[in-house]
Amino acid sequence: MDFTGKQFGVLIAFLLPGFIFLWIVSQSSPLIASWFANAQQESVTAAKFLFVFVASLCIGLIVSAIRCALIDSLLKLIGLKPPEDGLYSALSDPEKYKAFQGAVENHYRYYQYYSNSLVAILAAILLNFISKSDCAKTWYIIGVSGVCIVLLWGARDALSKHYKKITEILKAEK
């Protein structure tokens, strides 16, 4: 099976944010830290790899649902509106549908990555603080805050480009 843009899109939109969450939580969870310690040894088995892979994907999908409820709503609140519902009927045209899929893979998947990663980082940091780990250092808070600002900006930019592109595609005349 060839590795296509669709597989890459799923990888960055769901798997990587889930992995980021697990990696950050591993800083305060001995159990999860052991998964990463095992991954650095020569004795990594397919079962260990698959377990971390599936756990990352599951968490990434949960993070995406949280993102949908929080970040999508926030971006709508600050004025970023999706295209009109009636425009989607134009997707019955195969050419427009193909162009639409391209816009999803080239813009929306990046929006999902940025915003899902933002949610994953914030949730993992919150769990680390609750567990009273040594994460409350000033440099750590500043660094995480900076990354979150960049991810929110990236998410807004990617979603804005996606909305603009699909509006152009759906309104285009043949």
PDB file of C-alpha atoms in Angstrom:
ATOM      1  CA  MET A   1       0.000   0.000   0.000  1.00  0.00           C
ATOM      2  CA  ASP A   2       1.376   3.408  -0.975  1.00  0.00           C
ATOM      3  CA  PHE A   3       1.672   6.124   1.627  1.00  0.00           C
ATOM      4  CA  THR A   4      -0.614   8.845   0.274  1.00  0.00           C
ATOM      5  CA  GLY A   5      -1.662  12.314   1.357  1.00  0.00           C
ATOM      6  CA  LYS A   6      -4.725  10.825   3.025  1.00  0.00           C
ATOM      7  CA  GLN A   7      -2.642   8.579   5.278  1.00  0.00           C
ATOM      8  CA  PHE A   8      -0.305  11.485   6.011  1.00  0.00           C
ATOM      9  CA  GLY A   9      -3.330  13.626   6.861  1.00  0.00           C
ATOM     10  CA  VAL A  10      -4.625  11.092   9.362  1.00  0.00           C
ATOM     11  CA  LEU A  11      -1.134  10.714  10.808  1.00  0.00           C
ATOM     12  CA  ILE A  12      -0.697  14.428  11.493  1.00  0.00           C
ATOM     13  CA  ALA A  13      -4.315  15.156  12.423  1.00  0.00           C
ATOM     14  CA  PHE A  14      -4.850  12.393  14.968  1.00  0.00           C
ATOM     15  CA  LEU A  15      -1.844  10.159  15.649  1.00  0.00           C
ATOM     16  CA  LEU A  16       0.762  12.841  16.361  1.00  0.00           C
ATOM     17  CA  PRO A  17      -1.384  14.876  18.790  1.00  0.00           C
ATOM     18  CA  GLY A  18      -2.168  11.650  20.676  1.00  0.00           C
ATOM     19  CA  PHE A  19       1.522  10.794  20.774  1.00  0.00           C
ATOM     20  CA  ILE A  20       2.373  14.317  22.013  1.00  0.00           C
ATOM     21  CA  PHE A  21      -0.173  13.874  24.821  1.00  0.00           C
ATOM     22  CA  LEU A  22       1.305  10.511  25.829  1.00  0.00           C
ATOM     23  CA  TRP A  23       4.865  11.824  25.730  1.00  0.00           C
ATOM     24  CA  ILE A  24       4.069  14.823  27.957  1.00  0.00           C
ATOM     25  CA  VAL A  25       2.051  12.694  30.398  1.00  0.00           C
ATOM     26  CA  SER A  26       4.974  10.243  30.535  1.00  0.00           C
ATOM     27  CA  GLN A  27       6.892  12.951  32.422  1.00  0.00           C
ATOM     28  CA  SER A  28       4.656  12.346  35.443  1.00  0.00           C
ATOM     29  CA  SER A  29       3.407   8.797  34.893  1.00  0.00           C
ATOM     30  CA  PRO A  30       5.844   5.952  35.557  1.00  0.00           C
ATOM     31  CA  LEU A  31       3.624   3.540  33.625  1.00  0.00           C
ATOM     32  CA  ILE A  32       3.546   5.636  30.462  1.00  0.00           C
ATOM     33  CA  ALA A  33       7.231   6.528  30.908  1.00  0.00           C
ATOM     34  CA  SER A  34       7.976   2.788  30.797  1.00  0.00           C
ATOM     35  CA  TRP A  35       6.349   2.570  27.353  1.00  0.00           C
ATOM     36  CA  PHE A  36       8.783   5.180  26.078  1.00  0.00           C
ATOM     37  CA  ALA A  37      11.750   3.616  27.888  1.00  0.00           C
ATOM     38  CA  ASN A  38      10.934   0.308  26.226  1.00  0.00           C
ATOM     39  CA  ALA A  39      10.763   2.021  22.839  1.00  0.00           C
ATOM     40  CA  GLN A  40      14.382   3.168  23.241  1.00  0.00           C
ATOM     41  CA  GLN A  41      15.703  -0.330  23.944  1.00  0.00           C
ATOM     42  CA  GLU A  42      16.721  -2.859  21.323  1.00  0.00           C
ATOM     43  CA  SER A  43      13.983  -5.211  22.498  1.00  0.00           C
ATOM     44  CA  VAL A  44      11.146  -3.220  20.976  1.00  0.00           C
ATOM     45  CA  THR A  45       8.578  -5.658  19.693  1.00  0.00           C
ATOM     46  CA  ALA A  46       5.807  -5.177  17.181  1.00  0.00           C
ATOM     47  CA  ALA A  47       3.318  -5.576  20.037  1.00  0.00           C
ATOM     48  CA  LYS A  48       4.872  -2.716  22.044  1.00  0.00           C
ATOM     49  CA  PHE A  49       4.978  -0.497  18.966  1.00  0.00           C
ATOM     50  CA  LEU A  50       1.387  -1.353  18.072  1.00  0.00           C
ATOM     51  CA  PHE A  51       0.212  -0.665  21.625  1.00  0.00           C
ATOM     52  CA  VAL A  52       1.715   2.856  21.648  1.00  0.00           C
ATOM     53  CA  PHE A  53       0.466   3.422  18.092  1.00  0.00           C
ATOM     54  CA  VAL A  54      -3.124   2.448  18.929  1.00  0.00           C
ATOM     55  CA  ALA A  55      -3.058   4.342  22.240  1.00  0.00           C
ATOM     56  CA  SER A  56      -1.813   7.466  20.424  1.00  0.00           C
ATOM     57  CA  LEU A  57      -4.515   7.133  17.772  1.00  0.00           C
ATOM     58  CA  CYS A  58      -7.281   6.614  20.359  1.00  0.00           C
ATOM     59  CA  ILE A  59      -6.156   9.586  22.415  1.00  0.00           C
ATOM     60  CA  GLY A  60      -5.776  11.649  19.234  1.00  0.00           C
ATOM     61  CA  LEU A  61      -9.383  10.960  18.278  1.00  0.00           C
ATOM     62  CA  ILE A  62     -10.598  11.899  21.765  1.00  0.00           C
ATOM     63  CA  VAL A  63      -8.498  15.065  21.618  1.00  0.00           C
ATOM     64  CA  SER A  64     -10.079  15.842  18.231  1.00  0.00           C
ATOM     65  CA  ALA A  65     -13.563  15.611  19.710  1.00  0.00           C
ATOM     66  CA  ILE A  66     -12.545  18.001  22.485  1.00  0.00           C
ATOM     67  CA  ARG A  67     -10.999  20.302  19.865  1.00  0.00           C
ATOM     68  CA  CYS A  68     -14.229  20.285  17.902  1.00  0.00           C
ATOM     69  CA  ALA A  69     -16.164  21.412  20.956  1.00  0.00           C
ATOM     70  CA  LEU A  70     -13.666  24.011  22.182  1.00  0.00           C
ATOM     71  CA  ILE A  71     -11.385  25.379  19.468  1.00  0.00           C
ATOM     72  CA  ASP A  72     -13.877  25.262  16.581  1.00  0.00           C
ATOM     73  CA  SER A  73     -16.406  27.098  18.748  1.00  0.00           C
ATOM     74  CA  LEU A  74     -13.799  29.652  19.828  1.00  0.00           C
ATOM     75  CA  LEU A  75     -12.781  30.357  16.234  1.00  0.00           C
ATOM     76  CA  LYS A  76     -16.426  30.802  15.207  1.00  0.00           C
ATOM     77  CA  LEU A  77     -16.878  33.169  18.134  1.00  0.00           C
ATOM     78  CA  ILE A  78     -14.000  35.362  16.964  1.00  0.00           C
ATOM     79  CA  GLY A  79     -15.420  35.557  13.445  1.00  0.00           C
ATOM     80  CA  LEU A  80     -14.071  32.632  11.437  1.00  0.00           C
ATOM     81  CA  LYS A  81     -17.183  31.274   9.730  1.00  0.00           C
ATOM     82  CA  PRO A  82     -17.403  28.093   7.645  1.00  0.00           C
ATOM     83  CA  PRO A  83     -18.814  28.255   4.108  1.00  0.00           C
ATOM     84  CA  GLU A  84     -22.590  28.332   3.707  1.00  0.00           C
ATOM     85  CA  ASP A  85     -24.260  24.913   3.994  1.00  0.00           C
ATOM     86  CA  GLY A  86     -25.908  25.232   0.597  1.00  0.00           C
ATOM     87  CA  LEU A  87     -22.562  25.318  -1.187  1.00  0.00           C
ATOM     88  CA  TYR A  88     -21.783  21.706  -0.368  1.00  0.00           C
ATOM     89  CA  SER A  89     -24.328  20.485  -2.933  1.00  0.00           C
ATOM     90  CA  ALA A  90     -21.736  21.459  -5.556  1.00  0.00           C
ATOM     91  CA  LEU A  91     -19.670  18.454  -4.430  1.00  0.00           C
ATOM     92  CA  SER A  92     -21.771  16.232  -6.687  1.00  0.00           C
ATOM     93  CA  ASP A  93     -19.513  17.510  -9.489  1.00  0.00           C
ATOM     94  CA  PRO A  94     -16.525  15.069  -9.569  1.00  0.00           C
ATOM     95  CA  GLU A  95     -14.033  17.830 -10.398  1.00  0.00           C
ATOM     96  CA  LYS A  96     -15.185  20.008  -7.514  1.00  0.00           C
ATOM     97  CA  TYR A  97     -15.154  17.012  -5.196  1.00  0.00           C
ATOM     98  CA  LYS A  98     -11.564  16.199  -6.153  1.00  0.00           C
ATOM     99  CA  ALA A  99     -10.523  19.826  -5.613  1.00  0.00           C
ATOM    100  CA  PHE A 100     -12.388  19.827  -2.286  1.00  0.00           C
ATOM    101  CA  GLN A 101     -10.474  16.732  -1.160  1.00  0.00           C
ATOM    102  CA  GLY A 102      -7.240  18.489  -2.089  1.00  0.00           C
ATOM    103  CA  ALA A 103      -8.226  21.480   0.044  1.00  0.00           C
ATOM    104  CA  VAL A 104      -8.964  19.168   2.965  1.00  0.00           C
ATOM    105  CA  GLU A 105      -5.568  17.457   2.684  1.00  0.00           C
ATOM    106  CA  ASN A 106      -3.629  20.695   2.092  1.00  0.00           C
ATOM    107  CA  HIS A 107      -5.281  22.933   4.691  1.00  0.00           C
ATOM    108  CA  TYR A 108      -7.825  21.258   6.970  1.00  0.00           C
ATOM    109  CA  ARG A 109      -5.517  18.430   8.100  1.00  0.00           C
ATOM    110  CA  TYR A 110      -2.958  21.019   9.204  1.00  0.00           C
ATOM    111  CA  TYR A 111      -5.666  22.894  11.064  1.00  0.00           C
ATOM    112  CA  GLN A 112      -6.545  19.621  12.803  1.00  0.00           C
ATOM    113  CA  TYR A 113      -2.896  19.012  13.674  1.00  0.00           C
ATOM    114  CA  TYR A 114      -2.319  22.484  15.114  1.00  0.00           C
ATOM    115  CA  SER A 115      -5.534  22.628  17.082  1.00  0.00           C
ATOM    116  CA  ASN A 116      -5.472  18.984  18.218  1.00  0.00           C
ATOM    117  CA  SER A 117      -1.862  19.415  19.348  1.00  0.00           C
ATOM    118  CA  LEU A 118      -2.872  22.545  21.252  1.00  0.00           C
ATOM    119  CA  VAL A 119      -5.602  20.625  23.081  1.00  0.00           C
ATOM    120  CA  ALA A 120      -3.296  17.639  23.702  1.00  0.00           C
ATOM    121  CA  ILE A 121      -0.550  19.833  25.151  1.00  0.00           C
ATOM    122  CA  LEU A 122      -2.913  21.780  27.387  1.00  0.00           C
ATOM    123  CA  ALA A 123      -4.642  18.616  28.627  1.00  0.00           C
ATOM    124  CA  ALA A 124      -1.343  16.842  29.307  1.00  0.00           C
ATOM    125  CA  ILE A 125       0.095  19.847  31.130  1.00  0.00           C
ATOM    126  CA  LEU A 126      -3.063  20.047  33.241  1.00  0.00           C
ATOM    127  CA  LEU A 127      -2.705  16.364  34.141  1.00  0.00           C
ATOM    128  CA  ASN A 128       0.952  16.926  35.043  1.00  0.00           C
ATOM    129  CA  PHE A 129       0.034  19.823  37.335  1.00  0.00           C
ATOM    130  CA  ILE A 130      -2.717  17.784  38.968  1.00  0.00           C
ATOM    131  CA  SER A 131      -0.237  14.988  39.607  1.00  0.00           C
ATOM    132  CA  LYS A 132       2.019  17.538  41.337  1.00  0.00           C
ATOM    133  CA  SER A 133       4.982  16.767  39.122  1.00  0.00           C
ATOM    134  CA  ASP A 134       7.914  19.121  38.794  1.00  0.00           C
ATOM    135  CA  CYS A 135       6.396  20.878  35.776  1.00  0.00           C
ATOM    136  CA  ALA A 136       5.602  24.239  37.342  1.00  0.00           C
ATOM    137  CA  LYS A 137       8.942  25.894  36.596  1.00  0.00           C
ATOM    138  CA  THR A 138       8.681  29.334  35.045  1.00  0.00           C
ATOM    139  CA  TRP A 139      10.614  28.433  31.880  1.00  0.00           C
ATOM    140  CA  TYR A 140       8.388  25.455  31.333  1.00  0.00           C
ATOM    141  CA  ILE A 141       5.202  27.523  31.613  1.00  0.00           C
ATOM    142  CA  ILE A 142       6.610  30.195  29.286  1.00  0.00           C
ATOM    143  CA  GLY A 143       7.720  27.607  26.734  1.00  0.00           C
ATOM    144  CA  VAL A 144       4.417  25.753  26.761  1.00  0.00           C
ATOM    145  CA  SER A 145       2.500  29.038  26.530  1.00  0.00           C
ATOM    146  CA  GLY A 146       4.558  30.059  23.514  1.00  0.00           C
ATOM    147  CA  VAL A 147       3.943  26.755  21.764  1.00  0.00           C
ATOM    148  CA  CYS A 148       0.205  26.998  22.483  1.00  0.00           C
ATOM    149  CA  ILE A 149       0.028  30.514  21.028  1.00  0.00           C
ATOM    150  CA  VAL A 150       1.821  29.373  17.880  1.00  0.00           C
ATOM    151  CA  LEU A 151      -0.468  26.335  17.550  1.00  0.00           C
ATOM    152  CA  LEU A 152      -3.600  28.464  17.972  1.00  0.00           C
ATOM    153  CA  TRP A 153      -2.345  30.920  15.362  1.00  0.00           C
ATOM    154  CA  GLY A 154      -1.462  28.041  13.010  1.00  0.00           C
ATOM    155  CA  ALA A 155      -4.874  26.442  13.546  1.00  0.00           C
ATOM    156  CA  ARG A 156      -6.703  29.695  12.785  1.00  0.00           C
ATOM    157  CA  ASP A 157      -4.562  30.331   9.700  1.00  0.00           C
ATOM    158  CA  ALA A 158      -4.990  26.815   8.296  1.00  0.00           C
ATOM    159  CA  LEU A 159      -8.758  26.783   8.886  1.00  0.00           C
ATOM    160  CA  SER A 160      -9.123  30.230   7.341  1.00  0.00           C
ATOM    161  CA  LYS A 161      -7.249  29.080   4.219  1.00  0.00           C
ATOM    162  CA  HIS A 162      -9.342  25.919   4.089  1.00  0.00           C
ATOM    163  CA  TYR A 163     -12.628  27.848   4.278  1.00  0.00           C
ATOM    164  CA  LYS A 164     -11.455  30.298   1.613  1.00  0.00           C
ATOM    165  CA  LYS A 165     -10.309  27.519  -0.721  1.00  0.00           C
ATOM    166  CA  ILE A 166     -13.440  25.403  -0.443  1.00  0.00           C
ATOM    167  CA  THR A 167     -15.633  28.471  -0.913  1.00  0.00           C
ATOM    168  CA  GLU A 168     -13.731  29.214  -4.140  1.00  0.00           C
ATOM    169  CA  ILE A 169     -14.061  25.593  -5.260  1.00  0.00           C
ATOM    170  CA  LEU A 170     -17.755  25.343  -4.477  1.00  0.00           C
ATOM    171  CA  LYS A 171     -18.663  28.694  -6.046  1.00  0.00           C
ATOM    172  CA  ALA A 172     -16.582  28.160  -9.186  1.00  0.00           C
ATOM    173  CA  GLU A 173     -18.453  27.910 -12.455  1.00  0.00           C
ATOM    174  CA  LYS A 174     -17.658  25.084 -14.864  1.00  0.00           C
TER     175      LYS A 174
END
